[in-house]
Amino acid sequence: MVHLGIDFGTVNIGLAVSDEEGRFSIDLPILKNKEKSILNDLKLICTDKKVQVIVIGIPGLQRDNPITRQIREFSEQLKIITNLDIKYWDESFTSIWAESGLRGKRRKQSDSKAARIILQEYLDFTNSRQ
């Protein structure tokens, strides 16, 4: 089962995709979140990659603040347009881990690296429970 990992940001959206067995994740290019077509772009990626589940990082699963509300609203819109199951994964500290060791222009890659970490943690957790 192919999963899409998303690190939602107000400027960039980091993306990662799993292999078909759902064992490891791979970075995808970031998307700019200022585009009006962001949901359609994500729908096309889901179709192209044959995604069956979307995993979205959220800082603190039980927190309620402006960014978590924005992520949940975005997730609901994405669920409607893709008709795919959405799972949330606590992304606390993934951006810090993703940015460690990166400098300058390479830091821009950290959004997709964070998405890869989010997705890999989710895959490892779900695979360990089987």
JSON list of C-alpha atoms in Angstrom, two decimals:
[
{"chain": "A", "resi": 1, "resn": "MET", "atom": "CA", "xyz": [0.00, 0.00, 0.00]},
{"chain": "A", "resi": 2, "resn": "VAL", "atom": "CA", "xyz": [1.48, 3.35, -1.06]},
{"chain": "A", "resi": 3, "resn": "HIS", "atom": "CA", "xyz": [1.38, 6.21, 1.45]},
{"chain": "A", "resi": 4, "resn": "LEU", "atom": "CA", "xyz": [1.95, 9.92, 0.91]},
{"chain": "A", "resi": 5, "resn": "GLY", "atom": "CA", "xyz": [3.58, 11.82, 3.76]},
{"chain": "A", "resi": 6, "resn": "ILE", "atom": "CA", "xyz": [2.92, 15.54, 4.13]},
{"chain": "A", "resi": 7, "resn": "ASP", "atom": "CA", "xyz": [4.72, 18.15, 6.22]},
{"chain": "A", "resi": 8, "resn": "PHE", "atom": "CA", "xyz": [2.27, 21.05, 6.01]},
{"chain": "A", "resi": 9, "resn": "GLY", "atom": "CA", "xyz": [3.68, 24.54, 6.13]},
{"chain": "A", "resi": 10, "resn": "THR", "atom": "CA", "xyz": [2.19, 27.92, 5.36]},
{"chain": "A", "resi": 11, "resn": "VAL", "atom": "CA", "xyz": [4.93, 28.56, 2.76]},
{"chain": "A", "resi": 12, "resn": "ASN", "atom": "CA", "xyz": [6.02, 25.09, 1.62]},
{"chain": "A", "resi": 13, "resn": "ILE", "atom": "CA", "xyz": [4.51, 21.64, 1.75]},
{"chain": "A", "resi": 14, "resn": "GLY", "atom": "CA", "xyz": [7.04, 18.85, 2.14]},
{"chain": "A", "resi": 15, "resn": "LEU", "atom": "CA", "xyz": [6.19, 15.54, 0.52]},
{"chain": "A", "resi": 16, "resn": "ALA", "atom": "CA", "xyz": [7.38, 11.96, 0.71]},
{"chain": "A", "resi": 17, "resn": "VAL", "atom": "CA", "xyz": [6.02, 8.72, -0.71]},
{"chain": "A", "resi": 18, "resn": "SER", "atom": "CA", "xyz": [6.38, 5.13, 0.43]},
{"chain": "A", "resi": 19, "resn": "ASP", "atom": "CA", "xyz": [7.30, 2.09, -1.60]},
{"chain": "A", "resi": 20, "resn": "GLU", "atom": "CA", "xyz": [4.43, -0.26, -2.52]},
{"chain": "A", "resi": 21, "resn": "GLU", "atom": "CA", "xyz": [5.09, -2.48, 0.49]},
{"chain": "A", "resi": 22, "resn": "GLY", "atom": "CA", "xyz": [4.90, 0.50, 2.86]},
{"chain": "A", "resi": 23, "resn": "ARG", "atom": "CA", "xyz": [8.35, -0.14, 4.32]},
{"chain": "A", "resi": 24, "resn": "PHE", "atom": "CA", "xyz": [10.37, 2.98, 3.51]},
{"chain": "A", "resi": 25, "resn": "SER", "atom": "CA", "xyz": [9.78, 6.56, 2.43]},
{"chain": "A", "resi": 26, "resn": "ILE", "atom": "CA", "xyz": [11.40, 8.69, -0.26]},
{"chain": "A", "resi": 27, "resn": "ASP", "atom": "CA", "xyz": [11.49, 12.50, -0.54]},
{"chain": "A", "resi": 28, "resn": "LEU", "atom": "CA", "xyz": [9.47, 14.20, -3.25]},
{"chain": "A", "resi": 29, "resn": "PRO", "atom": "CA", "xyz": [9.94, 17.82, -4.38]},
{"chain": "A", "resi": 30, "resn": "ILE", "atom": "CA", "xyz": [8.26, 20.43, -2.19]},
{"chain": "A", "resi": 31, "resn": "LEU", "atom": "CA", "xyz": [5.18, 22.31, -3.30]},
{"chain": "A", "resi": 32, "resn": "LYS", "atom": "CA", "xyz": [4.65, 26.00, -2.68]},
{"chain": "A", "resi": 33, "resn": "ASN", "atom": "CA", "xyz": [1.61, 26.52, -0.48]},
{"chain": "A", "resi": 34, "resn": "LYS", "atom": "CA", "xyz": [0.78, 29.86, -2.07]},
{"chain": "A", "resi": 35, "resn": "GLU", "atom": "CA", "xyz": [-0.62, 28.21, -5.17]},
{"chain": "A", "resi": 36, "resn": "LYS", "atom": "CA", "xyz": [-4.40, 28.09, -5.54]},
{"chain": "A", "resi": 37, "resn": "SER", "atom": "CA", "xyz": [-4.03, 24.72, -7.26]},
{"chain": "A", "resi": 38, "resn": "ILE", "atom": "CA", "xyz": [-2.28, 23.02, -4.30]},
{"chain": "A", "resi": 39, "resn": "LEU", "atom": "CA", "xyz": [-5.13, 20.56, -3.66]},
{"chain": "A", "resi": 40, "resn": "ASN", "atom": "CA", "xyz": [-5.36, 19.65, -7.34]},
{"chain": "A", "resi": 41, "resn": "ASP", "atom": "CA", "xyz": [-1.57, 19.26, -7.49]},
{"chain": "A", "resi": 42, "resn": "LEU", "atom": "CA", "xyz": [-1.72, 16.88, -4.55]},
{"chain": "A", "resi": 43, "resn": "LYS", "atom": "CA", "xyz": [-4.59, 14.97, -6.16]},
{"chain": "A", "resi": 44, "resn": "LEU", "atom": "CA", "xyz": [-2.48, 14.50, -9.29]},
{"chain": "A", "resi": 45, "resn": "ILE", "atom": "CA", "xyz": [0.47, 13.26, -7.23]},
{"chain": "A", "resi": 46, "resn": "CYS", "atom": "CA", "xyz": [-1.81, 10.80, -5.43]},
{"chain": "A", "resi": 47, "resn": "THR", "atom": "CA", "xyz": [-3.14, 9.49, -8.72]},
{"chain": "A", "resi": 48, "resn": "ASP", "atom": "CA", "xyz": [0.31, 9.33, -10.36]},
{"chain": "A", "resi": 49, "resn": "LYS", "atom": "CA", "xyz": [1.92, 7.54, -7.40]},
{"chain": "A", "resi": 50, "resn": "LYS", "atom": "CA", "xyz": [-1.14, 5.33, -6.75]},
{"chain": "A", "resi": 51, "resn": "VAL", "atom": "CA", "xyz": [-1.40, 6.59, -3.17]},
{"chain": "A", "resi": 52, "resn": "GLN", "atom": "CA", "xyz": [-3.90, 4.82, -0.93]},
{"chain": "A", "resi": 53, "resn": "VAL", "atom": "CA", "xyz": [-3.33, 6.58, 2.41]},
{"chain": "A", "resi": 54, "resn": "ILE", "atom": "CA", "xyz": [-2.17, 10.12, 3.26]},
{"chain": "A", "resi": 55, "resn": "VAL", "atom": "CA", "xyz": [-0.19, 10.72, 6.45]},
{"chain": "A", "resi": 56, "resn": "ILE", "atom": "CA", "xyz": [-0.10, 14.33, 7.60]},
{"chain": "A", "resi": 57, "resn": "GLY", "atom": "CA", "xyz": [2.18, 15.58, 10.33]},
{"chain": "A", "resi": 58, "resn": "ILE", "atom": "CA", "xyz": [0.56, 17.64, 13.04]},
{"chain": "A", "resi": 59, "resn": "PRO", "atom": "CA", "xyz": [2.40, 19.20, 16.00]},
{"chain": "A", "resi": 60, "resn": "GLY", "atom": "CA", "xyz": [0.88, 17.48, 19.02]},
{"chain": "A", "resi": 61, "resn": "LEU", "atom": "CA", "xyz": [-2.11, 15.35, 18.14]},
{"chain": "A", "resi": 62, "resn": "GLN", "atom": "CA", "xyz": [-4.28, 16.76, 20.92]},
{"chain": "A", "resi": 63, "resn": "ARG", "atom": "CA", "xyz": [-3.29, 20.41, 20.60]},
{"chain": "A", "resi": 64, "resn": "ASP", "atom": "CA", "xyz": [-5.75, 23.01, 19.42]},
{"chain": "A", "resi": 65, "resn": "ASN", "atom": "CA", "xyz": [-4.15, 26.17, 18.10]},
{"chain": "A", "resi": 66, "resn": "PRO", "atom": "CA", "xyz": [-4.23, 28.14, 14.84]},
{"chain": "A", "resi": 67, "resn": "ILE", "atom": "CA", "xyz": [-1.71, 25.92, 13.01]},
{"chain": "A", "resi": 68, "resn": "THR", "atom": "CA", "xyz": [-3.32, 22.63, 14.05]},
{"chain": "A", "resi": 69, "resn": "ARG", "atom": "CA", "xyz": [-6.72, 23.97, 13.02]},
{"chain": "A", "resi": 70, "resn": "GLN", "atom": "CA", "xyz": [-5.25, 25.04, 9.66]},
{"chain": "A", "resi": 71, "resn": "ILE", "atom": "CA", "xyz": [-3.72, 21.58, 9.16]},
{"chain": "A", "resi": 72, "resn": "ARG", "atom": "CA", "xyz": [-6.99, 19.84, 10.01]},
{"chain": "A", "resi": 73, "resn": "GLU", "atom": "CA", "xyz": [-8.95, 22.12, 7.66]},
{"chain": "A", "resi": 74, "resn": "PHE", "atom": "CA", "xyz": [-6.43, 21.48, 4.87]},
{"chain": "A", "resi": 75, "resn": "SER", "atom": "CA", "xyz": [-6.68, 17.74, 5.58]},
{"chain": "A", "resi": 76, "resn": "GLU", "atom": "CA", "xyz": [-10.46, 17.76, 5.31]},
{"chain": "A", "resi": 77, "resn": "GLN", "atom": "CA", "xyz": [-10.28, 19.55, 1.96]},
{"chain": "A", "resi": 78, "resn": "LEU", "atom": "CA", "xyz": [-7.65, 17.08, 0.76]},
{"chain": "A", "resi": 79, "resn": "LYS", "atom": "CA", "xyz": [-9.79, 14.14, 1.88]},
{"chain": "A", "resi": 80, "resn": "ILE", "atom": "CA", "xyz": [-12.76, 15.48, -0.08]},
{"chain": "A", "resi": 81, "resn": "ILE", "atom": "CA", "xyz": [-10.78, 16.06, -3.28]},
{"chain": "A", "resi": 82, "resn": "THR", "atom": "CA", "xyz": [-8.79, 12.77, -3.18]},
{"chain": "A", "resi": 83, "resn": "ASN", "atom": "CA", "xyz": [-11.33, 10.51, -1.44]},
{"chain": "A", "resi": 84, "resn": "LEU", "atom": "CA", "xyz": [-8.40, 8.95, 0.44]},
{"chain": "A", "resi": 85, "resn": "ASP", "atom": "CA", "xyz": [-8.01, 8.01, 4.09]},
{"chain": "A", "resi": 86, "resn": "ILE", "atom": "CA", "xyz": [-6.11, 10.65, 6.11]},
{"chain": "A", "resi": 87, "resn": "LYS", "atom": "CA", "xyz": [-3.98, 9.67, 9.10]},
{"chain": "A", "resi": 88, "resn": "TYR", "atom": "CA", "xyz": [-2.34, 12.14, 11.49]},
{"chain": "A", "resi": 89, "resn": "TRP", "atom": "CA", "xyz": [1.10, 11.63, 12.96]},
{"chain": "A", "resi": 90, "resn": "ASP", "atom": "CA", "xyz": [2.69, 13.72, 15.70]},
{"chain": "A", "resi": 91, "resn": "GLU", "atom": "CA", "xyz": [5.39, 15.69, 13.92]},
{"chain": "A", "resi": 92, "resn": "SER", "atom": "CA", "xyz": [6.87, 17.28, 17.02]},
{"chain": "A", "resi": 93, "resn": "PHE", "atom": "CA", "xyz": [10.59, 17.93, 16.44]},
{"chain": "A", "resi": 94, "resn": "THR", "atom": "CA", "xyz": [10.71, 16.50, 12.89]},
{"chain": "A", "resi": 95, "resn": "SER", "atom": "CA", "xyz": [11.56, 19.90, 11.38]},
{"chain": "A", "resi": 96, "resn": "ILE", "atom": "CA", "xyz": [14.42, 20.29, 13.85]},
{"chain": "A", "resi": 97, "resn": "TRP", "atom": "CA", "xyz": [15.75, 16.83, 12.96]},
{"chain": "A", "resi": 98, "resn": "ALA", "atom": "CA", "xyz": [15.30, 17.51, 9.25]},
{"chain": "A", "resi": 99, "resn": "GLU", "atom": "CA", "xyz": [17.20, 20.81, 9.40]},
{"chain": "A", "resi": 100, "resn": "SER", "atom": "CA", "xyz": [20.09, 19.51, 11.47]},
{"chain": "A", "resi": 101, "resn": "GLY", "atom": "CA", "xyz": [23.26, 19.62, 9.42]},
{"chain": "A", "resi": 102, "resn": "LEU", "atom": "CA", "xyz": [21.69, 21.55, 6.55]},
{"chain": "A", "resi": 103, "resn": "ARG", "atom": "CA", "xyz": [22.90, 25.02, 5.63]},
{"chain": "A", "resi": 104, "resn": "GLY", "atom": "CA", "xyz": [21.87, 27.72, 3.15]},
{"chain": "A", "resi": 105, "resn": "LYS", "atom": "CA", "xyz": [19.96, 26.54, 0.07]},
{"chain": "A", "resi": 106, "resn": "ARG", "atom": "CA", "xyz": [19.99, 22.94, 1.24]},
{"chain": "A", "resi": 107, "resn": "ARG", "atom": "CA", "xyz": [17.75, 23.98, 4.14]},
{"chain": "A", "resi": 108, "resn": "LYS", "atom": "CA", "xyz": [14.91, 24.36, 1.64]},
{"chain": "A", "resi": 109, "resn": "GLN", "atom": "CA", "xyz": [15.02, 20.56, 1.26]},
{"chain": "A", "resi": 110, "resn": "SER", "atom": "CA", "xyz": [14.19, 20.16, 4.93]},
{"chain": "A", "resi": 111, "resn": "ASP", "atom": "CA", "xyz": [10.41, 20.30, 4.31]},
{"chain": "A", "resi": 112, "resn": "SER", "atom": "CA", "xyz": [10.48, 17.11, 2.25]},
{"chain": "A", "resi": 113, "resn": "LYS", "atom": "CA", "xyz": [13.01, 15.56, 4.61]},
{"chain": "A", "resi": 114, "resn": "ALA", "atom": "CA", "xyz": [10.59, 16.29, 7.47]},
{"chain": "A", "resi": 115, "resn": "ALA", "atom": "CA", "xyz": [7.78, 14.67, 5.44]},
{"chain": "A", "resi": 116, "resn": "ARG", "atom": "CA", "xyz": [10.03, 11.63, 4.94]},
{"chain": "A", "resi": 117, "resn": "ILE", "atom": "CA", "xyz": [10.68, 11.41, 8.69]},
{"chain": "A", "resi": 118, "resn": "ILE", "atom": "CA", "xyz": [6.95, 11.74, 9.48]},
{"chain": "A", "resi": 119, "resn": "LEU", "atom": "CA", "xyz": [6.05, 9.05, 6.98]},
{"chain": "A", "resi": 120, "resn": "GLN", "atom": "CA", "xyz": [8.87, 6.72, 8.02]},
{"chain": "A", "resi": 121, "resn": "GLU", "atom": "CA", "xyz": [7.92, 6.96, 11.69]},
{"chain": "A", "resi": 122, "resn": "TYR", "atom": "CA", "xyz": [4.30, 6.17, 10.78]},
{"chain": "A", "resi": 123, "resn": "LEU", "atom": "CA", "xyz": [5.34, 3.21, 8.58]},
{"chain": "A", "resi": 124, "resn": "ASP", "atom": "CA", "xyz": [7.68, 1.83, 11.24]},
{"chain": "A", "resi": 125, "resn": "PHE", "atom": "CA", "xyz": [4.96, 2.10, 13.86]},
{"chain": "A", "resi": 126, "resn": "THR", "atom": "CA", "xyz": [2.24, 0.45, 11.76]},
{"chain": "A", "resi": 127, "resn": "ASN", "atom": "CA", "xyz": [4.58, -2.28, 10.50]},
{"chain": "A", "resi": 128, "resn": "SER", "atom": "CA", "xyz": [5.67, -3.10, 14.07]},
{"chain": "A", "resi": 129, "resn": "ARG", "atom": "CA", "xyz": [2.03, -3.69, 15.06]},
{"chain": "A", "resi": 130, "resn": "GLN", "atom": "CA", "xyz": [1.39, -6.30, 12.34]}
]
